[in-house]
Coordinates of C-alpha atoms and ligand atoms in Angstrom, one line a residue:
M38 CA 146.2 45.2 194.6
P39 CA 143.9 42.5 193.3
V40 CA 144.2 41.0 189.8
R41 CA 140.9 41.3 188.0
I42 CA 139.9 38.8 185.4
V43 CA 137.6 40.6 182.9
E44 CA 135.2 38.8 180.7
T45 CA 135.4 40.0 177.1
M46 CA 134.2 39.3 173.5
P47 CA 136.5 39.2 170.5
F48 CA 136.8 41.9 167.9
D49 CA 137.3 40.7 164.4
D50 CA 139.5 43.5 163.1
Q51 CA 142.8 43.1 165.0
R52 CA 145.0 41.7 162.3
P53 CA 148.4 43.6 162.5
G54 CA 149.4 45.2 159.2
T55 CA 152.9 46.1 157.8
S56 CA 153.8 47.5 161.2
G57 CA 151.5 46.6 164.0
L58 CA 147.8 47.2 164.6
R59 CA 146.7 50.7 163.5
K60 CA 143.3 52.1 163.9
K61 CA 141.5 55.4 164.6
V62 CA 141.7 56.5 168.2
A63 CA 138.0 56.1 168.5
V64 CA 138.4 52.4 167.6
F65 CA 141.1 51.9 170.2
R66 CA 138.9 53.6 172.8
Q67 CA 136.1 51.1 172.5
K68 CA 135.7 49.2 175.7
H69 CA 138.1 46.2 175.9
Y70 CA 139.7 46.9 172.5
L71 CA 143.2 47.7 173.6
E72 CA 143.0 45.2 176.5
N73 CA 142.0 42.4 174.1
F74 CA 144.9 43.0 171.8
V75 CA 147.4 43.3 174.7
Q76 CA 146.2 40.1 176.2
S77 CA 146.4 38.4 172.8
I78 CA 150.0 39.5 172.7
F79 CA 150.8 38.2 176.2
D80 CA 149.0 34.9 175.5
S81 CA 150.9 34.4 172.2
I82 CA 154.4 35.2 173.5
A83 CA 154.1 33.3 176.7
A84 CA 156.8 35.1 178.5
P85 CA 158.2 33.1 181.4
P86 CA 157.5 34.5 184.9
G87 CA 160.2 37.1 185.9
S88 CA 160.4 38.6 182.4
A89 CA 161.0 42.3 181.7
L90 CA 159.0 44.3 179.2
V91 CA 160.0 47.6 177.5
L92 CA 157.1 50.0 177.0
G93 CA 156.9 53.4 175.3
G94 CA 155.3 55.4 172.5
D95 CA 155.6 58.4 170.3
G96 CA 153.6 60.5 172.6
R97 CA 150.5 60.8 170.5
Y98 CA 147.0 61.2 171.9
Y99 CA 145.9 58.2 174.0
N100 CA 149.6 57.2 174.7
R101 CA 149.3 57.9 178.4
D102 CA 146.0 56.0 178.9
A103 CA 147.4 53.1 177.0
I104 CA 150.6 53.1 179.1
R105 CA 148.6 52.9 182.3
I106 CA 146.4 50.0 181.0
I107 CA 149.4 48.0 179.7
V108 CA 151.4 48.4 182.9
G109 CA 148.4 47.1 184.9
M110 CA 148.1 44.2 182.5
A111 CA 151.8 43.4 182.5
A112 CA 151.7 43.2 186.3
A113 CA 148.7 40.9 186.2
N114 CA 150.3 38.7 183.6
G115 CA 153.4 37.8 185.5
F116 CA 156.0 40.3 184.3
S117 CA 158.5 41.2 187.0
R118 CA 159.6 44.5 185.5
V119 CA 158.3 47.1 183.0
I120 CA 160.8 49.6 181.7
V121 CA 159.0 52.8 180.6
G122 CA 160.4 55.9 178.9
M123 CA 159.8 59.0 180.9
G124 CA 156.4 60.6 180.0
G125 CA 155.6 57.3 178.2
I126 CA 158.0 58.4 175.5
L127 CA 160.3 56.1 173.5
S128 CA 161.2 56.5 169.9
T129 CA 160.9 53.2 168.0
P130 CA 164.7 52.8 167.6
A131 CA 165.3 53.7 171.2
A132 CA 162.8 51.1 172.3
S133 CA 164.5 48.5 170.1
L134 CA 167.8 49.4 171.7
L135 CA 166.4 49.1 175.3
I136 CA 165.0 45.7 174.7
R137 CA 168.4 44.5 173.5
K138 CA 170.4 46.4 176.1
R139 CA 168.3 45.4 179.1
G140 CA 167.7 41.8 177.9
A141 CA 164.0 42.3 178.1
F142 CA 161.7 39.5 176.8
G143 CA 160.2 42.0 174.4
G144 CA 158.6 45.4 174.1
I145 CA 155.4 47.1 173.3
I146 CA 155.6 50.3 171.1
L147 CA 152.6 52.6 171.0
S148 CA 152.7 54.4 167.7
A149 CA 150.9 54.9 164.4
S150 CA 154.2 56.2 163.0
H151 CA 153.7 58.8 160.3
N152 CA 149.9 58.8 160.5
P153 CA 148.2 61.9 162.0
G154 CA 147.4 61.9 165.7
G155 CA 144.9 63.6 168.0
P156 CA 141.4 62.5 169.1
E157 CA 140.4 62.2 165.4
G158 CA 143.7 60.7 164.3
D159 CA 145.3 57.3 164.5
F160 CA 146.7 55.2 167.2
G161 CA 148.8 52.0 167.0
I162 CA 150.4 49.3 168.9
K163 CA 153.0 46.7 168.0
Y164 CA 155.1 44.0 169.7
N165 CA 158.8 43.7 169.3
S166 CA 160.6 40.5 170.3
G167 CA 163.7 40.0 172.4
N168 CA 166.1 40.8 169.5
G169 CA 164.5 44.3 169.5
G170 CA 162.8 43.8 166.2
P171 CA 159.2 43.8 165.0
A172 CA 157.4 40.5 165.6
P173 CA 157.8 38.2 162.6
E174 CA 154.7 37.3 160.5
K175 CA 154.2 34.0 162.3
L176 CA 153.9 35.8 165.6
T177 CA 151.6 38.6 164.4
E178 CA 149.3 35.9 162.8
A179 CA 149.3 34.0 166.2
I180 CA 148.3 37.3 168.0
F181 CA 145.5 37.8 165.4
A182 CA 144.3 34.3 165.9
K183 CA 144.2 34.8 169.7
S184 CA 142.3 38.0 169.3
R185 CA 139.6 36.1 167.4
S186 CA 138.9 33.7 170.3
I187 CA 139.7 35.8 173.4
S188 CA 137.2 35.5 176.3
Q189 CA 139.0 37.2 179.2
Y190 CA 141.9 39.4 180.1
R191 CA 143.9 40.0 183.3
I192 CA 144.5 43.5 184.7
L193 CA 145.6 45.0 188.0
D194 CA 143.2 47.5 189.3
G195 CA 144.0 51.0 190.5
V196 CA 147.3 51.5 188.8
T197 CA 148.6 55.0 189.5
I198 CA 152.2 55.3 188.3
D199 CA 153.8 58.6 187.6
P200 CA 155.5 58.2 184.2
D201 CA 157.1 61.7 184.5
K202 CA 159.2 60.7 187.5
I203 CA 162.5 58.8 186.9
G204 CA 162.9 55.9 189.3
E205 CA 161.3 52.7 190.4
T206 CA 157.8 51.9 191.8
I207 CA 156.5 48.6 193.1
L208 CA 153.3 47.4 191.7
G209 CA 152.1 44.1 193.0
N210 CA 154.9 41.7 192.3
M211 CA 156.3 43.9 189.6
V212 CA 158.7 46.9 189.4
V213 CA 157.9 49.8 187.1
E214 CA 161.1 51.5 186.2
V215 CA 160.8 54.9 184.5
I216 CA 164.0 55.8 182.6
D217 CA 165.4 58.7 180.7
P218 CA 164.4 57.8 177.1
V219 CA 167.3 59.6 175.5
S220 CA 170.6 58.8 177.3
D221 CA 171.2 55.1 176.2
Y222 CA 170.4 56.0 172.7
A223 CA 172.7 59.0 172.6
E224 CA 175.5 56.9 174.1
L225 CA 175.1 54.3 171.3
M226 CA 175.3 57.0 168.7
E227 CA 178.5 58.3 170.2
S228 CA 179.9 54.8 169.9
L229 CA 179.1 54.6 166.2
F230 CA 180.0 58.0 164.8
D231 CA 183.0 60.3 164.9
F232 CA 181.5 63.0 167.2
E233 CA 184.8 64.9 167.3
L234 CA 184.9 65.3 163.5
M235 CA 181.2 66.2 163.4
R236 CA 181.6 68.7 166.2
N237 CA 184.2 70.5 164.1
L238 CA 181.8 70.6 161.2
L239 CA 178.8 71.8 163.1
Q240 CA 180.6 74.4 165.2
G241 CA 182.1 75.9 162.0
D242 CA 179.9 77.7 159.5
F243 CA 178.1 74.5 158.3
S244 CA 174.4 75.1 159.1
I245 CA 171.7 72.5 159.6
C246 CA 167.9 72.4 160.1
F247 CA 166.4 69.3 161.6
D248 CA 162.6 69.2 161.7
A249 CA 161.2 66.9 164.4
M250 CA 157.7 67.6 163.2
H251 CA 156.4 67.9 166.8
A252 CA 157.0 64.2 167.1
V253 CA 159.1 61.9 169.2
T254 CA 162.6 62.7 167.8
G255 CA 162.7 66.2 169.2
P256 CA 164.3 65.4 172.6
Y257 CA 166.7 63.0 171.0
A258 CA 167.8 65.5 168.2
R259 CA 168.1 68.4 170.7
E260 CA 170.3 66.4 173.0
I261 CA 172.5 64.9 170.2
L262 CA 172.7 67.6 167.6
E263 CA 172.6 70.7 169.7
N264 CA 174.0 69.6 173.1
R265 CA 176.5 67.0 172.2
L266 CA 177.5 68.0 168.7
G267 CA 177.3 71.8 169.2
A268 CA 174.9 72.6 166.3
K269 CA 173.6 76.2 166.8
P270 CA 170.6 76.4 169.2
G271 CA 167.5 76.4 167.1
S272 CA 168.9 74.0 164.5
V273 CA 166.3 71.5 165.7
V274 CA 162.8 72.9 165.1
N275 CA 159.4 71.6 166.2
A276 CA 161.3 69.8 168.9
I277 CA 158.5 69.3 171.5
P278 CA 156.4 66.2 171.0
L279 CA 152.7 67.1 170.9
A280 CA 149.8 64.7 171.2
D281 CA 148.5 65.8 167.9
F282 CA 151.8 66.7 166.2
G283 CA 150.7 70.3 166.0
G284 CA 147.9 69.2 163.7
G285 CA 150.4 68.1 161.1
H286 CA 151.2 64.8 159.4
P287 CA 154.5 63.7 160.8
D288 CA 155.6 62.0 157.6
P289 CA 159.1 63.2 156.4
N290 CA 158.6 63.5 152.6
L291 CA 158.4 66.4 150.1
T292 CA 154.6 66.8 150.6
Y293 CA 154.2 66.6 154.4
A294 CA 157.5 68.2 155.5
E295 CA 156.7 71.2 153.3
D296 CA 158.0 73.7 155.9
L297 CA 161.4 72.2 155.9
V298 CA 161.4 71.8 152.1
K299 CA 160.6 75.6 151.8
V300 CA 163.6 76.4 154.1
M301 CA 165.9 74.1 152.1
Y302 CA 164.9 75.4 148.7
G303 CA 164.6 79.1 149.8
G304 CA 167.2 81.8 149.7
N305 CA 170.1 81.5 152.2
S306 CA 169.2 77.9 153.0
P307 CA 171.1 75.8 155.4
D308 CA 173.7 73.3 154.1
F309 CA 171.8 70.3 155.4
G310 CA 168.2 69.6 156.2
A311 CA 166.5 66.5 157.7
A312 CA 163.3 65.4 159.2
S313 CA 161.9 62.3 161.0
D314 CA 158.5 60.8 161.5
G315 CA 156.0 60.3 164.4
D316 CA 158.0 57.5 166.1
G317 CA 161.5 58.5 164.9
D318 CA 162.3 55.6 162.6
R319 CA 162.1 57.4 159.3
N320 CA 164.4 60.1 157.9
M321 CA 164.4 62.5 155.0
I322 CA 167.8 63.9 153.9
L323 CA 168.1 67.2 152.0
G324 CA 171.0 69.3 150.8
R325 CA 170.8 72.9 149.8
H326 CA 168.1 72.9 147.1
F327 CA 168.6 69.2 146.8
F328 CA 166.6 66.1 147.8
V329 CA 168.1 62.7 148.4
T330 CA 165.8 59.8 147.6
P331 CA 165.8 57.2 150.4
S332 CA 166.9 54.5 147.9
D333 CA 169.9 56.7 146.9
S334 CA 170.6 57.4 150.6
L335 CA 171.0 53.7 151.3
A336 CA 173.3 53.3 148.3
V337 CA 175.5 56.2 149.4
I338 CA 175.6 55.0 153.0
A339 CA 176.7 51.6 151.8
A340 CA 179.3 52.9 149.4
N341 CA 180.9 55.1 152.1
A342 CA 180.3 53.1 155.3
H343 CA 184.0 52.5 155.8
L344 CA 184.4 56.2 156.5
V345 CA 182.3 55.9 159.7
P346 CA 184.0 54.4 162.8
G347 CA 181.2 51.9 163.6
Y348 CA 181.4 50.5 160.1
R349 CA 185.1 50.7 159.5
E350 CA 185.4 46.9 159.3
G351 CA 183.1 46.8 156.3
L352 CA 179.6 45.5 155.8
S353 CA 178.6 41.8 155.9
G354 CA 175.8 42.4 153.5
V355 CA 172.9 44.8 152.7
A356 CA 169.2 44.3 152.3
R357 CA 166.5 46.4 150.8
S358 CA 162.7 45.9 150.4
M359 CA 161.6 44.8 147.0
P360 CA 160.1 48.2 145.9
T361 CA 163.3 50.1 146.9
S362 CA 165.4 51.0 143.9
G363 CA 168.3 48.9 142.8
A364 CA 170.9 51.6 143.5
V365 CA 172.3 49.7 146.5
D366 CA 172.5 46.5 144.4
R367 CA 175.3 47.9 142.3
V368 CA 177.2 49.1 145.4
A369 CA 176.9 45.6 146.9
K370 CA 178.2 44.2 143.7
S371 CA 181.2 46.5 143.7
L372 CA 181.9 45.7 147.4
N373 CA 181.5 42.1 146.7
I374 CA 179.0 41.6 149.5
P375 CA 175.6 39.9 149.4
L376 CA 172.3 41.8 148.7
F377 CA 169.0 40.6 149.9
E378 CA 165.6 41.6 148.5
T379 CA 162.8 41.3 151.1
P380 CA 159.1 42.2 151.3
T381 CA 158.0 45.7 152.5
G382 CA 158.3 46.1 156.3
W383 CA 161.2 46.1 158.7
K384 CA 160.2 42.8 160.3
F385 CA 161.8 40.9 157.3
F386 CA 165.3 42.3 158.0
G387 CA 165.5 40.9 161.6
N388 CA 166.5 37.4 160.8
L389 CA 169.2 38.5 158.4
M390 CA 170.7 40.9 160.9
D391 CA 170.5 38.3 163.8
A392 CA 172.3 35.8 161.6
G393 CA 175.0 38.4 160.8
R394 CA 174.2 38.2 157.1
V395 CA 173.6 42.0 156.7
T396 CA 174.8 45.2 158.4
L397 CA 172.7 47.8 156.5
C398 CA 169.0 47.7 155.6
G399 CA 166.7 50.2 153.8
E400 CA 163.3 50.9 152.4
E401 CA 162.2 53.5 149.8
S402 CA 159.8 54.8 152.3
F403 CA 162.4 56.9 154.1
G404 CA 163.6 54.0 156.3
T405 CA 167.3 53.3 156.7
G406 CA 169.1 51.4 159.5
S407 CA 171.7 49.0 160.5
S408 CA 172.3 46.1 162.9
H409 CA 173.0 48.5 165.8
V410 CA 169.3 48.0 166.6
R411 CA 166.5 46.0 164.9
E412 CA 164.4 48.9 163.7
K413 CA 164.9 51.6 161.1
D414 CA 166.5 54.6 162.7
G415 CA 165.8 58.2 161.6
L416 CA 168.3 60.1 163.6
W417 CA 171.0 57.4 163.0
A418 CA 170.7 58.1 159.2
V419 CA 171.0 61.8 159.8
L420 CA 174.1 61.3 161.9
F421 CA 175.5 59.0 159.2
W422 CA 175.1 61.7 156.6
L423 CA 176.7 64.3 158.8
N424 CA 179.6 62.0 159.5
L425 CA 180.0 61.4 155.8
I426 CA 179.9 65.1 155.0
A427 CA 182.4 65.8 157.7
A428 CA 184.7 63.1 156.4
K429 CA 184.4 63.8 152.7
R430 CA 184.2 67.6 153.0
M431 CA 181.7 67.7 150.3
S432 CA 178.1 69.0 150.0
V433 CA 175.1 66.6 149.9
E434 CA 174.6 67.4 146.2
A435 CA 178.3 66.8 145.4
I436 CA 178.3 63.5 147.2
L437 CA 175.3 62.4 145.2
K438 CA 176.7 63.5 141.8
E439 CA 179.9 61.7 142.5
H440 CA 178.0 58.6 143.4
W441 CA 175.9 58.7 140.3
K442 CA 179.0 59.2 138.1
Q443 CA 180.5 56.1 139.6
F444 CA 177.5 53.8 139.8
G445 CA 174.9 55.4 137.5
R446 CA 171.6 56.8 138.6
N447 CA 168.4 55.0 139.3
F448 CA 165.6 57.4 138.6
Y449 CA 162.9 56.6 141.2
S450 CA 159.6 57.7 142.3
R451 CA 156.6 56.4 144.3
H452 CA 153.1 57.6 143.5
D453 CA 150.5 57.2 146.2
Y454 CA 146.8 57.3 145.7
E455 CA 145.4 57.6 149.2
N456 CA 141.9 57.0 150.6
L457 CA 140.5 55.1 147.6
P458 CA 137.4 53.0 148.2
L459 CA 138.6 49.5 149.4
E460 CA 137.1 47.8 146.4
A461 CA 138.8 50.2 143.9
G462 CA 142.2 49.5 145.4
K463 CA 141.7 45.7 145.1
D464 CA 140.3 46.2 141.6
V465 CA 143.4 48.0 140.4
I466 CA 145.6 45.2 141.7
E467 CA 143.4 42.5 140.1
T468 CA 143.4 44.4 136.8
V469 CA 147.2 44.4 136.7
R470 CA 147.4 40.7 137.7
A471 CA 144.9 39.7 135.0
R472 CA 147.1 41.3 132.4
F473 CA 150.3 39.4 133.4
P474 CA 149.9 36.7 130.7
D475 CA 149.6 39.3 127.9
L476 CA 152.3 41.5 129.2
A477 CA 155.1 39.0 129.3
G478 CA 157.4 39.7 126.4
S479 CA 155.3 42.6 125.0
I480 CA 156.7 45.9 123.9
L481 CA 155.4 49.1 125.5
G482 CA 156.9 52.2 123.9
K483 CA 160.6 51.9 124.3
Y484 CA 160.3 49.2 126.9
R485 CA 160.0 45.4 126.5
V486 CA 158.6 43.4 129.4
D487 CA 161.0 40.8 130.7
F488 CA 158.7 39.2 133.3
C489 CA 155.8 39.9 135.7
D490 CA 155.1 38.3 139.0
D491 CA 153.6 38.6 142.4
F492 CA 156.6 38.9 144.7
S493 CA 157.1 36.3 147.3
Y494 CA 160.0 35.8 149.8
L495 CA 161.5 32.7 151.2
D496 CA 163.3 33.7 154.4
P497 CA 166.8 32.1 154.0
I498 CA 167.2 31.9 157.8
D499 CA 164.0 30.3 159.0
G500 CA 162.5 29.1 155.8
S501 CA 159.2 30.9 156.2
L502 CA 157.4 31.9 153.0
S503 CA 155.6 35.2 152.5
V504 CA 153.4 35.5 149.5
G505 CA 151.4 38.3 147.8
Q506 CA 154.0 41.0 148.5
G507 CA 153.5 43.3 145.5
L508 CA 153.0 43.0 141.7
R509 CA 156.2 43.6 139.7
I510 CA 156.6 44.3 136.0
I511 CA 160.2 44.1 135.1
F512 CA 161.5 45.4 131.8
T513 CA 164.5 44.0 129.9
D514 CA 166.6 47.1 130.6
G515 CA 166.0 46.7 134.4
S516 CA 163.3 49.4 134.6
R517 CA 160.4 48.4 136.9
I518 CA 156.9 49.2 137.8
V519 CA 155.6 47.8 141.1
Y520 CA 152.0 47.9 142.5
R521 CA 151.1 47.4 146.1
L522 CA 148.3 48.2 148.6
S523 CA 149.5 49.9 151.8
G524 CA 149.2 47.9 155.0
T525 CA 149.4 50.9 157.4
G526 CA 146.5 53.1 156.4
T527 CA 143.3 53.4 158.5
E528 CA 141.0 54.8 155.9
G529 CA 140.0 53.1 152.7
A530 CA 142.8 51.8 150.5
T531 CA 146.1 53.4 149.6
L532 CA 147.6 52.3 146.2
R533 CA 151.3 52.7 145.8
I534 CA 152.9 52.6 142.4
Y535 CA 156.7 52.5 142.4
L536 CA 158.6 53.5 139.3
E537 CA 162.2 53.0 138.5
S538 CA 164.6 53.3 135.5
F539 CA 168.4 53.2 135.3
E540 CA 170.7 55.8 133.6
M541 CA 174.5 55.4 133.3
D542 CA 175.0 58.4 131.1
S543 CA 176.1 61.2 133.5
A544 CA 174.9 63.9 131.0
R545 CA 171.4 62.8 131.8
H546 CA 171.8 62.6 135.6
G547 CA 170.6 66.1 136.2
L548 CA 167.1 65.3 134.8
D549 CA 164.1 65.7 137.2
A550 CA 163.0 62.2 138.2
Q551 CA 159.3 62.8 137.2
D552 CA 160.5 63.8 133.7
A553 CA 162.9 60.9 133.4
L554 CA 160.0 58.5 134.4
L555 CA 157.3 60.1 132.3
D556 CA 156.9 57.2 129.9
L557 CA 156.8 54.6 132.7
I558 CA 154.3 56.7 134.6
S559 CA 151.9 56.7 131.7
I560 CA 152.5 53.0 131.1
S561 CA 151.8 52.2 134.8
R562 CA 148.5 54.1 134.6
E563 CA 147.5 52.4 131.3
I564 CA 148.2 48.9 132.5
S565 CA 146.2 49.3 135.7
R566 CA 143.4 51.3 133.9
L567 CA 143.8 53.6 136.9
E568 CA 141.5 56.4 135.9
E569 CA 138.7 54.1 134.9
K570 CA 139.0 52.1 138.2
T571 CA 139.6 55.0 140.6
G572 CA 138.6 58.2 138.9
R573 CA 142.1 59.5 139.9
V574 CA 144.6 61.1 137.5
T575 CA 146.9 62.8 140.1
P576 CA 148.6 61.0 143.0
T577 CA 147.9 62.3 146.5
V578 CA 151.6 62.1 147.3
I579 CA 154.6 61.9 145.1
T580 CA 158.0 60.9 146.6
Ligands
LIG691 C1 154.8 51.7 154.9 C2 156.0 51.7 154.1 C3 156.9 50.6 154.5 C4 157.2 50.8 156.1 C5 155.9 50.8 156.8 C6 156.1 51.1 158.3 O1 154.0 50.5 154.7 O2 155.7 51.6 152.7 O3 158.1 50.6 153.8 O4 158.0 49.7 156.5 O5 155.1 51.9 156.3 O6 156.8 52.3 158.5 P1 152.8 50.4 153.8 O7 152.3 49.0 154.0 O8 151.8 51.5 154.1 O9 153.3 50.6 152.4 V1 156.6 53.2 159.9 O10 157.6 54.4 159.9 O11 155.0 53.3 159.9 O12 156.8 52.0 161.2
LIG692 CO1 157.7 55.3 161.7

C-alpha cells in the first residue's frame, strides 16, 4: 500500500481547549480538517520509529471514520503498532491505562466528553502522552502552532481494518491490534478494591442504579458491576453506547442525568445511584434522596482512603482544581499531607502524580481520580464509594453527615450560563476584573473581601507558568466567588460562576446549598453586572 503525501492548507481554529480540540461534527468533516490536526500531533511529538500508539473513542458519531483515517496516518508516519479498542471504543481512563500498560509512546482519544453527539453534535480529539495523561500545555500549544503552518500530511491509502474483530492485522509496516477494551481495566479495578466485600454488599439487599447514559461506560459497568460484583441484572441502565447517546446530553449532573435523579428521589429508590459521562471519566454519586457534590466526594474519598486496599498505605498528597471547594483541604490538613491547587483541567495533575507528590485528584466538575491512571475515572469513583459503603456499613447520606460533623461543610455550587454571545462572555470577565481595585477590602453584606486575583499556577515539577486561569474573589471567612469561561464548549461562550461558603455548625449542615449561598449568588451577579451584560437572570445549569 502506497503512502500518499497530501497537499493541504492550514485551518486557523485548531487550538486545543481545556481537554483537546472540540468542534461540531460538521467542522471535523471538512476536507483535511481531522488529517491536518492528526499530522500536527505526529509532527509535534516526533515519535521514534517503532513506536506504538493507543487509539479509541467514546463511540460517538464519526468515531469509526476517524479511527480509519488515523490508523492510515499512523502507518504512514512510522508507527509500528496501533492498539485499538474493539469497535473503536475505549473509555478515557481505559485508554490512559493501556498507554501505560503497553508502554505506548502515546494515545489518541476521540471524544467530546459530555457534549452531545450525532451528526449535529460535537466531536473531539486529544493526544495523551506516554504517562497516559493529557498532553501538557506546552505540547498542545506546539500542536496548535504546527496546525497553523501545515502544508502536507501523510496517509496510507485503502485502509480496510475491521475494528470489530479482536486480533492483529498487518498494514504496511505496521500492526493493527484490536483488543477487548474492558478486560485490562476490569483487572486493574479488581487489584484496587475489595471485590469480595463489595460482592457481599451487592448480592445482599443493597440496590444500585448506574446510568451509563448510552455512552462509553456501559460495557465497563456491566462487566464490573453486574458480572464480576453480582449486582442484580438491570442495575446498569442505558448500557449500550450509541452514536448520538440516544439524543441525550451525556453529562452526569442534576440537570442532564434527570432520569437517574428521578429514580433516586422517587419512592422505593435504590440505595445508591451513579452516572458517568460520554467518555467515562466523570462520575455523579447519589444516595437515596441525596446528592454528593463532587468536591465533597473528593474529600470523603481522601478521608477514608485507608479503608480501600489499593490505598491502605495512605496518600502521598491530594490535588484539586482551583474552583473545586476547599473541603478536601481540611482533610489533607488533618492527614498531614500536602494539598495542591491547580488550574482547571486534568492535564495539570499529571506532573504531580508522575513525581509521586499526589495520589488523589479531583475537580468540582464531576471528575475524581487517582494515580492508578493519568485521567479522571468515573467508574473508579463509583467503585470507591461502593467499597467505602461496604466497609463502613453506612448509607451515602450518613457518610456525608458524619464527614461534615468532623470537618465542617463547604456549601458549594456552580452556576453555568451556556451559549452566551462570545463578546458577552468576555465582557462579564472584564467587568469583574475592572472592579478588582475597588473590591479589595470592601464589605459586601456580611462578607468582607480579603483579596481578588486572576489565578495563575507555577508547576512545582517543571516550572511552567499558566496564567489567566479564572478570577477569584476571596472573602475573609474563606468564602469564594470564582468566574471562568469554559474551554470545552463549541457554541458561543459558557460562563461559569463558582460559589462557596464554609459552615462548621452542624445545626446548619442540613440547609439546601442554594439557600445557604443566596447572598453570595446575588453578590456574584451584582459584581459582574450579569443581567445588564448578558440579559440572563437564571443559569442554564446549576450543579
Ligand atoms: C470542563 C470542566 C473541567 C474539566 C473539563 C474536561 O472544562 O469544568 O473541570 O476538566 O471540562 O472534562 P471547562 O473549560 O468547560 O470548564 V471532560 O469530562 O470533557 O474531559
Ligand atoms: Co469526560
